[in-house]
Amino acid sequence: MTNIFLETLSGTAHRIPPVWLMRQAGRYLPEYKEVRASEPDFISFCLNPEKAVEVTLQPIDKFGFDAAIIFSDILLVPWAMNRNVRFVTGQGPLLDPLTDPSEIDENSLDHIAGKLSPVARSLSLCRETLAPEKALIGFAGAPWTIITYMLEGQSSRDFATARKWMWDNDRKFDELLDVVTAATIEFLIIQAQAGADALMLFDSWAGAVPAHFRRRVVSEPAKRIIETLRRRGITQPVIGFPKGIGEGLVAYCNETPIDGIGLDHGVDIAWAARHLPAHVTLQGNLDPLSLIAGGEAMNRAIGSILEAVDGRPHIFNLGHGITPETPERHVHDLVNRVRGRMS
Ligand code: 1CP
């Protein structure tokens, strides 16, 4: 049985590309909301393998996506580092803001694999259930994106605290990058060993990093993570998603040993198809809000992405996560349009 997601990620272009959507499990699905309501604490929900697998598979069963992404969260890493992480309904994540790397409990690094073992269990359970032609994706946040939550203590618009900290604390910032990089590696290794077919590194807030620091803060940690995975025997392909870095994507693709690159909706896909190195598989970049409009506007946008990447290995996806307001009907329409069946 061929797995077109994995074939595409290893460099084979398919006439009909594989398709999945970032944040495909979640609040736009009534059946997700039902399971979610049974586990009010979000971290306990992520660490409940039976429930995590159930919601991971919901969008596969419903829409027939080519890949499932395990239900978990990037903020489980600071949680496993003993930072006080909680999710407050209507407010998002809250953390006690870190003011100095010395506040990090270094011993916590020895226990990352143990504390996050329920996520590994979710992956192995999920891999047993998932059809062989579907791929299973494990993931982590990239160090910078995790650090923004650790320093800001919450979601942010401009990441002023984290950016100011970067300029004020040269050596300490590197220390922080080192420790979060080490924790991220442990999280990805247990996911790969448990049965993830591919790994994705979400650097959702890479666009906030001044270009001056991009190599050190975005590319170098990604490079170190992937090189360490390879040294430790992990062979699964890795997709990088440095959101919002525009022209910086060329350097990122050349500076990191990634197999695939996630493209946000701010990137001109025709430019990406022409300028990003040929050995990297492209993924993305439909604006998630086009799924709210649906109809011809969405179909035209899908058509122009397919046209721009024609001949290059490409995994169809959004430029960022699907939003809770998305009508399910439009998700079905998207999958049909990508697979060439107009409904
Ligand atoms: O109430 C709820 O149900 C919580 C909503 C939710 C969900 C469904 C959160 C809280 N996390 C998740 C799951 C999740 N998070 C997945 C697996 C589900 C899937 O994709 O199908 C994944 C891949 C993530 C990754 C994630 N979490 C990212 C990176 C991707 C991205 O969208 O940029 C980030 C930044 C987070 C942090 C996070 N988790 C949740 C919230 C509300 C936030 C903050 C987001 C922000 O700061 O804007």
PDB file of N, CA, C and O in Angstrom, residues 8 39 47 57 70 95 122 136 160 177 204 223 272 274 276:
ATOM      1  N   THR A   8       5.664  11.758  -1.065  1.00  0.00           N
ATOM      2  CA  THR A   8       5.835  13.158  -1.464  1.00  0.00           C
ATOM      3  C   THR A   8       6.912  13.819  -0.610  1.00  0.00           C
ATOM      4  O   THR A   8       7.763  14.553  -1.113  1.00  0.00           O
ATOM      5  N   GLU A  39     -13.241  16.311  29.356  1.00  0.00           N
ATOM      6  CA  GLU A  39     -11.912  16.445  29.986  1.00  0.00           C
ATOM      7  C   GLU A  39     -11.589  17.933  30.085  1.00  0.00           C
ATOM      8  O   GLU A  39     -10.866  18.494  29.264  1.00  0.00           O
ATOM      9  N   LEU A  47      -2.893  14.370  27.662  1.00  0.00           N
ATOM     10  CA  LEU A  47      -2.154  13.237  28.236  1.00  0.00           C
ATOM     11  C   LEU A  47      -3.056  12.023  28.450  1.00  0.00           C
ATOM     12  O   LEU A  47      -2.688  11.092  29.164  1.00  0.00           O
ATOM     13  N   LEU A  57      -8.222  10.900  15.165  1.00  0.00           N
ATOM     14  CA  LEU A  57      -8.787  10.158  14.033  1.00  0.00           C
ATOM     15  C   LEU A  57     -10.077  10.770  13.492  1.00  0.00           C
ATOM     16  O   LEU A  57     -10.471  10.483  12.354  1.00  0.00           O
ATOM     17  N   ILE A  70      -0.886  13.912  15.531  1.00  0.00           N
ATOM     18  CA  ILE A  70      -1.289  13.426  16.852  1.00  0.00           C
ATOM     19  C   ILE A  70      -1.846  14.568  17.697  1.00  0.00           C
ATOM     20  O   ILE A  70      -1.334  15.685  17.658  1.00  0.00           O
ATOM     21  N   LEU A  95       1.320  31.022  31.573  1.00  0.00           N
ATOM     22  CA  LEU A  95       2.507  30.454  32.222  1.00  0.00           C
ATOM     23  C   LEU A  95       3.030  31.490  33.203  1.00  0.00           C
ATOM     24  O   LEU A  95       2.801  32.692  33.014  1.00  0.00           O
ATOM     25  N   SER A 122      -0.046   7.613  22.892  1.00  0.00           N
ATOM     26  CA  SER A 122      -1.063   8.023  21.905  1.00  0.00           C
ATOM     27  C   SER A 122      -0.595   7.671  20.495  1.00  0.00           C
ATOM     28  O   SER A 122      -1.373   7.157  19.686  1.00  0.00           O
ATOM     29  N   LEU A 136       1.246   9.255  10.015  1.00  0.00           N
ATOM     30  CA  LEU A 136       1.023   9.794  11.358  1.00  0.00           C
ATOM     31  C   LEU A 136       2.152  10.780  11.674  1.00  0.00           C
ATOM     32  O   LEU A 136       3.334  10.422  11.611  1.00  0.00           O
ATOM     33  N   ALA A 160       7.025  41.606  22.483  1.00  0.00           N
ATOM     34  CA  ALA A 160       7.963  42.656  22.914  1.00  0.00           C
ATOM     35  C   ALA A 160       8.852  42.171  24.063  1.00  0.00           C
ATOM     36  O   ALA A 160      10.056  42.435  24.073  1.00  0.00           O
ATOM     37  N   LEU A 177      17.939  28.968  24.795  1.00  0.00           N
ATOM     38  CA  LEU A 177      17.779  28.208  23.552  1.00  0.00           C
ATOM     39  C   LEU A 177      18.316  26.784  23.722  1.00  0.00           C
ATOM     40  O   LEU A 177      17.685  25.815  23.299  1.00  0.00           O
ATOM     41  N   SER A 204       5.857  28.860  14.937  1.00  0.00           N
ATOM     42  CA  SER A 204       4.723  29.715  14.562  1.00  0.00           C
ATOM     43  C   SER A 204       5.048  31.199  14.657  1.00  0.00           C
ATOM     44  O   SER A 204       4.471  32.004  13.938  1.00  0.00           O
ATOM     45  N   LYS A 223      18.436  23.143  13.046  1.00  0.00           N
ATOM     46  CA  LYS A 223      19.530  22.320  12.533  1.00  0.00           C
ATOM     47  C   LYS A 223      20.048  21.374  13.625  1.00  0.00           C
ATOM     48  O   LYS A 223      20.227  20.176  13.413  1.00  0.00           O
ATOM     49  N   ALA A 272       7.960  30.705  -4.128  1.00  0.00           N
ATOM     50  CA  ALA A 272       8.521  29.581  -3.362  1.00  0.00           C
ATOM     51  C   ALA A 272       8.890  28.440  -4.297  1.00  0.00           C
ATOM     52  O   ALA A 272       9.959  27.838  -4.179  1.00  0.00           O
ATOM     53  N   ARG A 274       9.741  28.561  -7.312  1.00  0.00           N
ATOM     54  CA  ARG A 274      10.905  28.911  -8.138  1.00  0.00           C
ATOM     55  C   ARG A 274      12.183  29.011  -7.325  1.00  0.00           C
ATOM     56  O   ARG A 274      13.257  28.670  -7.801  1.00  0.00           O
ATOM     57  N   LEU A 276      12.834  28.083  -3.755  1.00  0.00           N
ATOM     58  CA  LEU A 276      13.260  27.207  -2.657  1.00  0.00           C
ATOM     59  C   LEU A 276      13.950  25.977  -3.244  1.00  0.00           C
ATOM     60  O   LEU A 276      13.558  25.479  -4.300  1.00  0.00           O
TER      61      LEU A 276
END
